[in-house]
C-alpha cells in the first residue's frame, strides 16, 4: 500500500491560510490503514479545523481515493456541500490528491499528508519499504529480497565494504540487504547461483516517468 | 616502469594515497606528492572520500603525473551515472591516466552533503565490466569507440569483513569482471591475512595489503568500534598503550613497518598500500623502517 504521514499541522495551516471553507476527502484503503485518512481522522480534522475558526462544509471517506471515476461518482451526493466549500482537503496520498485535482477543475486542492513509499504493514501502523517499483523485477535472482530497495545503494552484486557485523553502513538499525540475501540463498541451497550470476546494470528506462499502463482490451469502434 | 609492469614483474610494490583538498589551494598536497616521488610505485587519488566534497580525482591525477608520480584514479559509483563514468574514463585516458580503482563509494549520508541524491546507477562489479569494455573498444551500450582506453583496473576487498562469505562472492565477481589487482581495507592481523591470501592466491590477481598507521590505542579502539572491516588485535592495542602518549605514533609506525616487512620477506602478497590519512610525510620513514628504501 501507499504509506502516508500527516503533514505538520502548522505547515498545513500555513498552506491553507487564505481559505475559509473546506470539503474533506479521506480514503478507505491505504490512508485508513496508515491512520491518515480514514473515518476517525476525517472527523478529527473537521473538529481541529473548526477549532481554528475554519468552516467544514462536509466530507467523505472515498472507497478508493485514487480511482478518479469512482470517487467522482461517490461525490455526486455531496453536491451542495461541495458547492459551499472554497477548497478541497485531501487526506490520502499524492495520487488521491491529484484524483481530486482532476475532478475539481475550478477549486484549489490541498494535501494533508506526505506520501512516503510503497510499503508493507508489519504490525499495526508499522510500515516498511520493500519494493521501489523499478519496473523490471529481479526478485527471482536475489532470493526474493529486493536489493534495489533494501540496500541504500541499490547494489546488485553483493555487499559494499561498509557492511559492519551484518549491518548496513548507513545505520546499525538496518540489516545489510546483501547479508540477508546471502543467508536466504544459503537456506534455499542456491548459493552457487548467487556466486555465478553477475547482474547487469539495470535498464532504468523501465521506470521512466510518468509511467502509464493500459491492460484492458480496446473496444472496436 | 609503469605500475602495471612493476606489479607483473613480481617486484613488491608500494602504493600510497593522496587526498585532494577541499578548495583550490593545492600547495600542501603537492608537497606531499614531492615527498612520495621516486619512493612509491603509484599513488591512489581518492574520489570525494567519505562522501566529503573535494577536488575531483581526475584533476589531481593529472597533477600527480606532472609531478612525476603514477596515479591510480579512484572512481566511485556514488556521484555519476553510467554516462558520466564512461565519459570521465575516456577523459582520464587522454590525460595519460593508466590505472583505475573501481569502488562503490561511501554513501552520501557519511559525508558533508547529506541531502545529495546518491547515484549508484552502476556498482563496482559493473564498473569493472565497463572499464573492460572501454579497453576493448566498446561502451556500455555496445557502441564502438573511436580510439580505445588501456586501463589497468583494480578493485577493493575487505579480508576482515564480517560476515566474510558475501564479501568473497563479490571478490570473485570482481575478478570475473576484469579486476587485475586488489587493494585491501586496512589489515592488522597478519596471521588472519595469510589465511585470506591462501584463498586469494587461487586467482590470477595481484593483492596489495592495506595499511593505516595507528596513532594511539584510542585510535585503534575507534577503528574497531566504528570502521567496518577493520579489526586491530588486542596485542597491538596493548603495545601502543605500553609505548605511552609520546611514543604511540612512533610505535604505530613501527608496527606498520614490521608488518610490511613480514609480508615482503615471507612473500605473502604482492605489495602494500599505505593510507596515511594526513600523515603523508611519514610514509618515507615507514618505508625506510620496513627496509623498502
Ligand atoms: S526488483 Fe525490487 S523494486 Fe523492482 S519491482 Fe522487484 S521488488 Fe520492486
Ligand atoms: S552495507 Fe549492505 S545494505 Fe548497506 S549499503 Fe552496503 S551493501 Fe547496501
Coordinates of C-alpha atoms and ligand atoms in Angstrom, one line a residue:
Chain A
X1 CA 0.0 0.0 0.0
X2 CA 1.0 3.7 -0.2
X3 CA 2.3 4.9 3.1
X4 CA 1.4 8.4 4.1
X5 CA 2.2 10.6 7.1
X6 CA 0.2 13.5 8.4
X7 CA 1.9 16.8 7.5
X8 CA 2.9 19.1 10.2
X9 CA -0.3 20.9 11.3
X10 CA 1.3 24.3 11.4
X11 CA 2.6 23.8 7.8
X12 CA -0.8 22.7 6.7
X13 CA -2.4 25.8 8.3
X14 CA 0.1 28.0 6.6
X15 CA -0.7 26.4 3.2
X16 CA -4.5 26.9 3.7
X17 CA -4.3 30.2 5.5
X18 CA -6.2 32.1 2.7
X19 CA -9.1 29.6 2.6
X20 CA -12.1 29.7 4.9
X21 CA -14.3 26.7 3.9
X22 CA -13.3 23.2 3.2
X23 CA -14.6 19.8 2.0
X24 CA -12.6 16.8 3.2
X25 CA -11.9 13.7 1.3
X26 CA -10.4 10.7 3.0
X27 CA -9.8 7.2 1.6
X28 CA -10.8 3.8 2.9
X29 CA -7.8 2.0 1.6
X30 CA -4.1 2.8 2.4
X31 CA -4.8 6.1 4.1
X32 CA -7.2 4.4 6.5
X33 CA -4.6 1.7 7.4
X34 CA -2.0 4.4 7.8
X35 CA -4.3 6.3 10.2
X36 CA -4.1 9.4 8.0
X37 CA -7.4 9.5 6.1
X38 CA -9.9 7.1 7.5
X39 CA -13.2 7.8 9.2
X40 CA -11.7 8.8 12.6
X41 CA -9.1 11.1 11.0
X42 CA -11.6 12.9 8.8
X43 CA -13.8 13.5 11.8
X44 CA -10.8 14.7 13.9
X45 CA -9.7 17.0 11.1
X46 CA -13.1 18.6 10.9
X47 CA -13.0 19.3 14.6
X48 CA -9.5 20.7 14.5
X49 CA -10.2 23.0 11.6
X50 CA -13.4 24.2 13.2
X51 CA -11.5 24.9 16.4
X52 CA -9.1 27.0 14.3
X53 CA -12.1 29.0 13.1
X54 CA -12.5 27.3 9.7
X55 CA -15.7 26.1 8.1
X56 CA -16.0 22.4 7.1
X57 CA -19.0 22.0 4.8
X58 CA -18.7 18.3 4.7
X59 CA -16.6 15.3 4.0
X60 CA -16.4 11.7 2.8
X61 CA -14.1 8.7 3.0
X62 CA -13.8 7.7 -0.6
X63 CA -13.7 4.0 -1.2
X64 CA -10.6 4.2 -3.3
X65 CA -9.4 7.8 -3.4
X66 CA -7.0 7.3 -6.3
X67 CA -9.7 5.9 -8.5
X68 CA -10.9 9.0 -10.4
X69 CA -14.2 7.9 -11.8
X70 CA -15.3 6.0 -8.8
X71 CA -14.6 8.9 -6.5
X72 CA -16.3 11.3 -8.8
X73 CA -19.4 9.2 -8.7
X74 CA -19.3 8.9 -4.9
X75 CA -19.1 12.6 -4.6
X76 CA -22.3 13.2 -6.5
X77 CA -24.4 13.0 -3.4
X78 CA -22.3 15.8 -1.7
X79 CA -23.0 18.3 -4.4
X80 CA -24.3 21.0 -2.1
X81 CA -21.6 20.7 0.5
X82 CA -19.0 20.8 -2.3
X83 CA -20.5 23.9 -3.8
X84 CA -20.3 25.7 -0.5
X85 CA -16.6 24.8 0.0
X86 CA -13.9 27.1 -1.2
X87 CA -11.4 24.4 -1.4
X88 CA -10.8 20.6 -1.0
X89 CA -8.6 19.0 1.5
X90 CA -7.5 15.5 0.5
X91 CA -6.5 13.2 3.3
X92 CA -5.0 10.3 1.3
X93 CA -1.8 10.1 -0.8
X94 CA -0.5 12.2 -3.7
X95 CA -2.4 10.1 -6.1
X96 CA -5.7 10.7 -4.3
X97 CA -5.0 14.4 -4.1
X98 CA -4.4 14.5 -7.9
X99 CA -7.6 12.5 -8.5
X100 CA -9.4 15.4 -6.7
X101 CA -7.5 17.9 -8.8
X102 CA -8.8 16.2 -11.9
X103 CA -12.4 16.1 -10.5
X104 CA -12.4 19.7 -9.3
X105 CA -11.1 21.8 -12.1
X106 CA -12.0 25.1 -10.5
X107 CA -11.2 24.5 -6.9
X108 CA -7.9 24.6 -5.1
X109 CA -7.0 21.1 -3.7
X110 CA -4.6 20.7 -0.8
X111 CA -2.9 17.5 0.6
X112 CA -3.0 17.0 4.4
X113 CA -0.5 14.2 4.1
X114 CA 3.0 13.5 2.8
X115 CA 3.2 10.4 0.6
X116 CA 6.2 8.3 1.5
X117 CA 6.6 4.9 -0.1
X118 CA 5.0 1.7 -1.3
X119 CA 5.1 -0.2 2.0
X120 CA 4.4 -3.4 3.8
X121 CA 2.4 -3.3 7.1
X122 CA 4.5 -5.3 9.5
X123 CA 2.4 -4.6 12.6
X124 CA -0.5 -2.3 13.3
X125 CA 0.6 1.1 11.9
X126 CA 4.2 0.0 11.3
X127 CA 5.4 0.0 7.8
X128 CA 8.5 -0.7 5.8
X129 CA 9.6 -0.3 2.2
X130 CA 10.4 -3.4 0.2
X131 CA 9.7 -2.5 -3.4
X132 CA 10.7 0.6 -5.3
X133 CA 8.5 -0.1 -8.3
X134 CA 11.6 -0.3 -10.5
X135 CA 9.6 -1.6 -13.5
X136 CA 11.7 -4.8 -14.1
X137 CA 11.7 -7.1 -11.1
X138 CA 14.8 -9.0 -10.2
X139 CA 13.5 -10.8 -7.1
X140 CA 13.8 -14.1 -8.8
X141 CA 17.6 -13.6 -8.8
X142 CA 18.0 -12.3 -5.3
X143 CA 16.2 -14.9 -3.2
X144 CA 13.1 -12.7 -3.1
X145 CA 14.7 -9.8 -1.2
X146 CA 14.9 -6.6 -3.2
X147 CA 18.4 -5.0 -3.0
X148 CA 17.2 -2.0 -5.0
X149 CA 15.1 -1.1 -2.1
X150 CA 16.6 -2.8 1.0
X151 CA 20.2 -1.6 0.2
X152 CA 20.6 2.2 0.4
X153 CA 22.9 2.0 -2.6
X154 CA 20.7 -0.4 -4.5
X155 CA 23.7 -2.7 -5.2
X156 CA 23.0 -5.6 -7.4
X157 CA 26.0 -7.9 -7.0
X158 CA 26.9 -8.2 -3.3
X159 CA 27.7 -6.1 -0.3
X160 CA 29.8 -3.0 -0.2
X161 CA 32.8 -2.6 2.1
X162 CA 30.6 -0.7 4.6
X163 CA 28.8 -3.8 5.9
X164 CA 29.6 -4.0 9.6
X165 CA 28.8 -7.2 11.5
X166 CA 26.0 -7.8 9.2
X167 CA 24.6 -4.3 9.4
X168 CA 24.4 -1.5 6.9
X169 CA 27.0 1.2 6.7
X170 CA 24.3 3.9 6.9
X171 CA 22.7 2.6 10.1
X172 CA 23.2 -0.2 12.7
X173 CA 19.4 -0.5 12.7
X174 CA 19.3 -1.8 9.1
X175 CA 20.5 -5.3 8.4
X176 CA 22.7 -5.4 5.3
X177 CA 20.5 -6.4 2.4
X178 CA 23.2 -8.5 0.9
X179 CA 23.8 -10.4 4.1
X180 CA 20.1 -11.1 4.2
X181 CA 20.2 -12.2 0.5
X182 CA 23.2 -14.4 1.2
X183 CA 21.5 -16.0 4.2
X184 CA 18.3 -16.7 2.4
X185 CA 20.0 -18.1 -0.7
X186 CA 22.1 -20.3 1.6
X187 CA 18.9 -21.6 3.3
X188 CA 17.4 -22.3 -0.1
X189 CA 20.6 -24.1 -1.2
X190 CA 21.0 -21.6 -4.1
X191 CA 24.4 -20.2 -3.1
X192 CA 26.1 -21.4 -6.3
X193 CA 23.6 -19.4 -8.3
X194 CA 24.3 -16.3 -6.2
X195 CA 28.0 -16.7 -6.9
X196 CA 27.7 -17.4 -10.6
X197 CA 25.2 -14.8 -11.7
X198 CA 26.5 -11.2 -12.2
X199 CA 23.6 -8.9 -12.7
X200 CA 23.9 -6.4 -15.5
X201 CA 23.3 -2.7 -14.7
X202 CA 19.6 -2.1 -14.6
X203 CA 17.7 -0.7 -17.5
X204 CA 16.2 2.4 -15.8
X205 CA 14.2 3.2 -18.9
X206 CA 11.6 0.8 -17.4
X207 CA 11.0 3.4 -14.7
X208 CA 10.9 6.4 -16.9
X209 CA 8.4 8.9 -15.5
X210 CA 5.5 9.5 -15.9
X211 CA 4.5 5.9 -16.4
X212 CA 1.2 4.7 -17.8
X213 CA -0.3 1.3 -18.4
X214 CA -3.3 0.1 -20.3
X215 CA -4.2 -3.5 -19.8
X216 CA -7.8 -3.6 -21.0
X217 CA -8.6 -4.6 -24.5
X218 CA -9.5 -1.6 -26.6
X219 CA -13.1 -1.8 -27.8
X220 CA -13.5 -2.0 -31.5
X221 CA -15.0 1.2 -32.8
Chain B
X1 CA 58.4 1.2 -15.5
X2 CA 54.7 1.5 -15.1
X3 CA 52.7 0.4 -12.1
X4 CA 51.2 -2.4 -14.2
X5 CA 54.6 -3.7 -15.4
X6 CA 56.2 -3.4 -11.9
X7 CA 53.4 -5.4 -10.4
X8 CA 53.5 -8.0 -13.2
X9 CA 57.3 -8.2 -12.9
X10 CA 56.9 -9.7 -9.4
X11 CA 58.6 -6.8 -7.6
X12 CA 56.9 -6.0 -4.2
X13 CA 55.1 -2.8 -4.9
X14 CA 54.2 0.1 -2.6
X15 CA 51.3 2.5 -3.3
X16 CA 50.3 5.5 -1.1
X17 CA 47.4 7.8 -1.1
X18 CA 46.9 11.4 -2.0
X19 CA 43.7 13.0 -0.7
X20 CA 42.6 16.0 -2.8
X21 CA 41.8 19.1 -0.6
X22 CA 38.5 20.9 -0.3
X23 CA 39.3 24.1 -2.1
X24 CA 41.8 25.2 -4.7
X25 CA 44.8 25.6 -2.5
X26 CA 46.9 22.5 -3.5
X27 CA 50.3 23.6 -2.1
X28 CA 50.3 21.1 0.8
X29 CA 49.0 18.3 -1.5
X30 CA 51.8 19.0 -4.0
X31 CA 54.3 19.0 -1.1
X32 CA 53.1 15.5 -0.2
X33 CA 53.4 14.4 -3.8
X34 CA 57.0 15.6 -3.8
X35 CA 57.7 13.6 -0.6
X36 CA 56.4 10.4 -2.3
X37 CA 58.1 10.9 -5.6
X38 CA 60.7 8.3 -6.5
X39 CA 59.7 6.3 -3.4
X40 CA 56.3 4.7 -4.1
X41 CA 55.3 2.9 -7.3
X42 CA 52.0 4.7 -7.6
X43 CA 49.6 6.9 -5.7
X44 CA 45.9 6.4 -5.3
X45 CA 43.9 9.6 -5.6
X46 CA 40.7 9.4 -3.7
X47 CA 37.3 10.2 -5.1
X48 CA 35.4 12.5 -2.7
X49 CA 36.5 10.2 0.1
X50 CA 33.9 9.6 2.8
X51 CA 31.4 11.4 0.5
X52 CA 33.0 14.7 1.5
X53 CA 33.2 17.1 -1.5
X54 CA 36.7 17.9 -2.6
X55 CA 38.7 18.4 -5.8
X56 CA 37.9 15.7 -8.3
X57 CA 40.3 12.7 -8.5
X58 CA 41.0 13.1 -12.2
X59 CA 42.4 16.7 -12.0
X60 CA 44.6 15.6 -9.1
X61 CA 45.8 12.5 -11.0
X62 CA 46.9 14.8 -13.8
X63 CA 48.8 17.0 -11.3
X64 CA 50.4 13.8 -9.9
X65 CA 51.6 12.9 -13.4
X66 CA 53.1 16.4 -13.8
X67 CA 54.9 15.8 -10.5
X68 CA 56.5 12.5 -11.6
X69 CA 54.1 10.2 -9.9
X70 CA 52.0 7.4 -11.4
X71 CA 48.4 7.9 -10.3
X72 CA 45.7 5.3 -9.6
X73 CA 42.4 7.1 -10.3
X74 CA 39.8 6.1 -7.7
X75 CA 36.4 6.0 -9.1
X76 CA 33.2 5.6 -7.1
X77 CA 29.7 5.0 -8.4
X78 CA 28.1 7.4 -5.9
X79 CA 28.2 10.6 -7.9
X80 CA 28.0 9.8 -11.6
X81 CA 25.7 7.7 -13.7
X82 CA 27.0 5.4 -16.5
X83 CA 27.3 8.3 -19.0
X84 CA 29.3 10.4 -16.5
X85 CA 31.6 7.5 -15.5
X86 CA 32.4 6.4 -19.1
X87 CA 32.9 10.0 -20.2
X88 CA 35.3 10.6 -17.3
X89 CA 37.1 7.4 -18.0
X90 CA 37.7 8.5 -21.6
X91 CA 38.8 11.8 -20.3
X92 CA 41.2 10.2 -17.8
X93 CA 42.6 8.1 -20.6
X94 CA 43.5 11.1 -22.8
X95 CA 45.2 12.7 -19.8
X96 CA 47.5 9.8 -19.6
X97 CA 46.0 8.1 -16.5
X98 CA 46.6 4.4 -16.8
X99 CA 45.2 2.9 -13.6
X100 CA 41.7 3.0 -12.2
X101 CA 40.4 1.6 -8.9
X102 CA 36.7 0.8 -9.2
X103 CA 34.7 1.2 -6.0
X104 CA 31.1 1.5 -4.8
X105 CA 31.8 4.6 -2.7
X106 CA 30.7 5.6 0.8
X107 CA 27.0 6.6 1.0
X108 CA 26.2 10.4 0.9
X109 CA 24.9 10.1 4.4
X110 CA 28.5 9.7 5.6
X111 CA 29.6 13.0 4.1
X112 CA 29.1 16.7 4.1
X113 CA 26.3 17.0 1.6
X114 CA 23.8 14.7 3.3
X115 CA 20.9 15.9 1.2
X116 CA 22.6 14.9 -2.1
X117 CA 21.0 12.3 -4.3
X118 CA 23.2 9.2 -4.3
X119 CA 23.5 7.8 -7.9
X120 CA 24.8 4.1 -7.9
X121 CA 23.5 3.7 -11.4
X122 CA 26.1 1.0 -11.7
X123 CA 28.1 -0.6 -8.9
X124 CA 31.7 -1.7 -8.6
X125 CA 31.3 -5.0 -10.5
X126 CA 29.5 -3.4 -13.3
X127 CA 32.1 -0.5 -13.3
X128 CA 34.9 -3.1 -13.7
X129 CA 33.0 -4.5 -16.7
X130 CA 32.5 -1.0 -18.1
X131 CA 36.3 -0.4 -17.9
X132 CA 37.0 -3.8 -19.6
X133 CA 34.5 -2.8 -22.3
X134 CA 36.2 0.5 -22.9
X135 CA 39.6 -1.2 -23.1
X136 CA 38.1 -3.4 -25.8
X137 CA 36.7 -0.6 -27.8
X138 CA 33.0 -0.8 -26.7
X139 CA 30.9 1.4 -24.5
X140 CA 28.3 0.1 -22.2
X141 CA 25.6 0.3 -24.8
X142 CA 27.7 -1.7 -27.2
X143 CA 28.7 1.2 -29.5
X144 CA 32.2 1.2 -30.9
X145 CA 34.7 3.7 -29.7
X146 CA 37.0 5.7 -31.9
X147 CA 40.2 5.0 -30.0
X148 CA 40.1 2.7 -27.0
X149 CA 41.4 3.0 -23.5
X150 CA 44.2 0.9 -22.0
X151 CA 43.4 0.9 -18.3
X152 CA 44.9 -1.3 -15.7
X153 CA 41.9 -1.8 -13.5
X154 CA 41.7 -2.8 -9.9
X155 CA 39.2 -3.1 -7.1
X156 CA 39.0 -3.3 -3.3
X157 CA 38.4 -6.2 -0.9
X158 CA 37.9 -6.4 2.8
X159 CA 39.6 -9.5 4.1
X160 CA 38.3 -8.9 7.7
X161 CA 34.7 -8.4 6.6
X162 CA 32.1 -9.9 8.9
X163 CA 30.4 -12.0 7.6
X164 CA 33.1 -12.8 5.1
X165 CA 31.2 -15.1 2.7
X166 CA 29.2 -12.4 0.8
X167 CA 32.3 -10.3 0.5
X168 CA 34.2 -13.2 -1.1
X169 CA 31.4 -13.9 -3.5
X170 CA 31.7 -10.3 -4.6
X171 CA 35.5 -10.5 -4.7
X172 CA 35.2 -13.4 -7.2
X173 CA 32.6 -11.5 -9.3
X174 CA 35.1 -8.6 -9.4
X175 CA 37.8 -10.9 -10.7
X176 CA 35.5 -12.3 -13.4
X177 CA 34.5 -8.7 -14.3
X178 CA 38.1 -7.9 -15.1
X179 CA 39.8 -6.7 -11.9
X180 CA 43.6 -7.2 -12.2
X181 CA 44.7 -6.0 -8.8
X182 CA 43.1 -5.5 -5.4
X183 CA 43.9 -3.1 -2.6
X184 CA 42.6 -4.3 0.7
X185 CA 40.9 -2.5 3.6
X186 CA 43.5 -1.9 6.4
X187 CA 44.7 -5.1 7.9
X188 CA 46.4 -5.6 11.3
X189 CA 46.4 -9.3 11.9
X190 CA 49.0 -10.9 9.6
X191 CA 48.1 -14.5 10.5
X192 CA 44.5 -13.9 9.5
X193 CA 45.6 -12.1 6.4
X194 CA 47.7 -15.1 5.5
X195 CA 44.5 -17.2 5.6
X196 CA 42.8 -14.8 3.2
X197 CA 45.9 -14.9 0.9
X198 CA 45.8 -18.7 0.8
X199 CA 42.3 -18.4 -0.7
X200 CA 43.1 -15.3 -2.9
X201 CA 46.2 -17.0 -4.4
X202 CA 43.8 -19.3 -6.3
X203 CA 43.0 -16.4 -8.6
X204 CA 45.2 -14.7 -11.2
X205 CA 45.2 -11.3 -9.5
X206 CA 47.7 -9.2 -7.6
X207 CA 46.9 -8.3 -4.0
X208 CA 48.2 -5.2 -2.1
X209 CA 47.6 -5.2 1.6
X210 CA 46.2 -2.0 3.0
X211 CA 47.8 -0.2 5.9
X212 CA 46.5 2.6 8.1
X213 CA 49.1 3.7 10.7
X214 CA 47.8 3.6 14.3
X215 CA 48.5 6.8 16.1
X216 CA 47.3 5.7 19.5
X217 CA 45.4 3.0 21.4
X218 CA 42.4 5.3 21.3
X219 CA 42.5 5.3 17.5
X220 CA 42.8 1.5 17.4
X221 CA 39.7 1.2 19.6
X222 CA 37.9 3.8 17.5
X223 CA 38.6 1.8 14.3
X224 CA 37.5 -1.4 16.0
X225 CA 34.2 0.1 17.0
X226 CA 33.4 2.3 14.1
X227 CA 35.1 1.2 10.9
X228 CA 33.6 -1.7 9.0
X229 CA 36.0 -4.5 8.2
X230 CA 38.8 -3.3 10.5
X231 CA 40.0 -5.4 13.4
X232 CA 43.0 -4.3 15.5
X233 CA 44.1 -7.2 17.7
X234 CA 44.3 -6.6 21.4
X235 CA 48.1 -7.3 21.4
X236 CA 48.7 -4.2 19.2
X237 CA 46.5 -2.0 21.3
X238 CA 48.5 -3.1 24.4
X239 CA 51.7 -2.4 22.6
X240 CA 50.5 1.1 21.8
X241 CA 49.4 1.6 25.4
X242 CA 52.7 0.5 26.8
X243 CA 54.5 2.9 24.5
X244 CA 52.8 5.9 26.2
X245 CA 51.4 9.0 24.7
X246 CA 54.6 10.5 23.5
X247 CA 55.8 7.4 21.6
X248 CA 52.5 6.0 20.5
X249 CA 52.7 7.3 16.9
X250 CA 56.3 6.1 16.6
X251 CA 55.2 2.7 17.8
X252 CA 52.3 2.7 15.3
X253 CA 54.8 3.4 12.5
X254 CA 57.0 0.6 13.8
X255 CA 54.1 -1.8 13.8
X256 CA 53.2 -0.9 10.2
X257 CA 56.8 -1.2 9.1
X258 CA 57.2 -4.5 10.8
X259 CA 54.0 -5.9 9.2
X260 CA 55.1 -4.7 5.8
X261 CA 58.5 -6.2 6.2
X262 CA 56.9 -9.6 7.2
X263 CA 54.6 -9.5 4.2
X264 CA 57.5 -8.9 1.9
X265 CA 60.0 -11.3 3.5
X266 CA 57.5 -14.1 3.6
X267 CA 56.2 -13.2 0.1
X268 CA 52.6 -13.3 1.4
X269 CA 51.2 -10.8 -1.0
X270 CA 52.3 -8.6 -4.0
X271 CA 52.7 -5.3 -2.3
X272 CA 51.2 -2.8 0.1
X273 CA 49.0 0.2 0.0
X274 CA 49.7 2.8 2.7
X275 CA 46.8 5.1 3.5
X276 CA 48.5 7.8 5.5
X277 CA 45.4 9.9 6.1
X278 CA 47.0 13.3 6.9
X279 CA 50.4 11.7 7.6
X280 CA 51.8 11.5 4.1
X281 CA 55.1 12.9 5.4
X282 CA 55.5 9.8 7.5
X283 CA 55.3 7.4 4.5
X284 CA 59.0 7.5 3.6
X285 CA 60.0 6.8 7.2
X286 CA 57.8 3.8 7.4
X287 CA 59.2 2.6 4.1
X288 CA 62.7 3.0 5.4
X289 CA 61.9 1.1 8.6
X290 CA 60.4 -1.7 6.5
X291 CA 63.6 -1.9 4.5
X292 CA 61.9 -0.7 1.3
X293 CA 64.1 2.3 0.7
Ligands
LIG1 S1 13.2 -5.5 -8.2 FE1 12.6 -4.6 -6.3 S2 11.9 -2.5 -6.9 FE2 12.0 -3.7 -8.7 S3 9.9 -4.5 -8.9 FE3 11.1 -6.1 -7.9 S4 10.8 -5.7 -5.7 FE4 10.1 -3.9 -6.8
LIG2 S1 26.1 -2.3 4.0 FE1 24.8 -3.7 2.7 S2 22.8 -2.7 2.7 FE2 24.2 -1.2 3.4 S3 24.9 -0.1 1.5 FE3 26.4 -1.7 1.8 S4 25.6 -3.4 0.7 FE4 23.9 -2.0 0.9

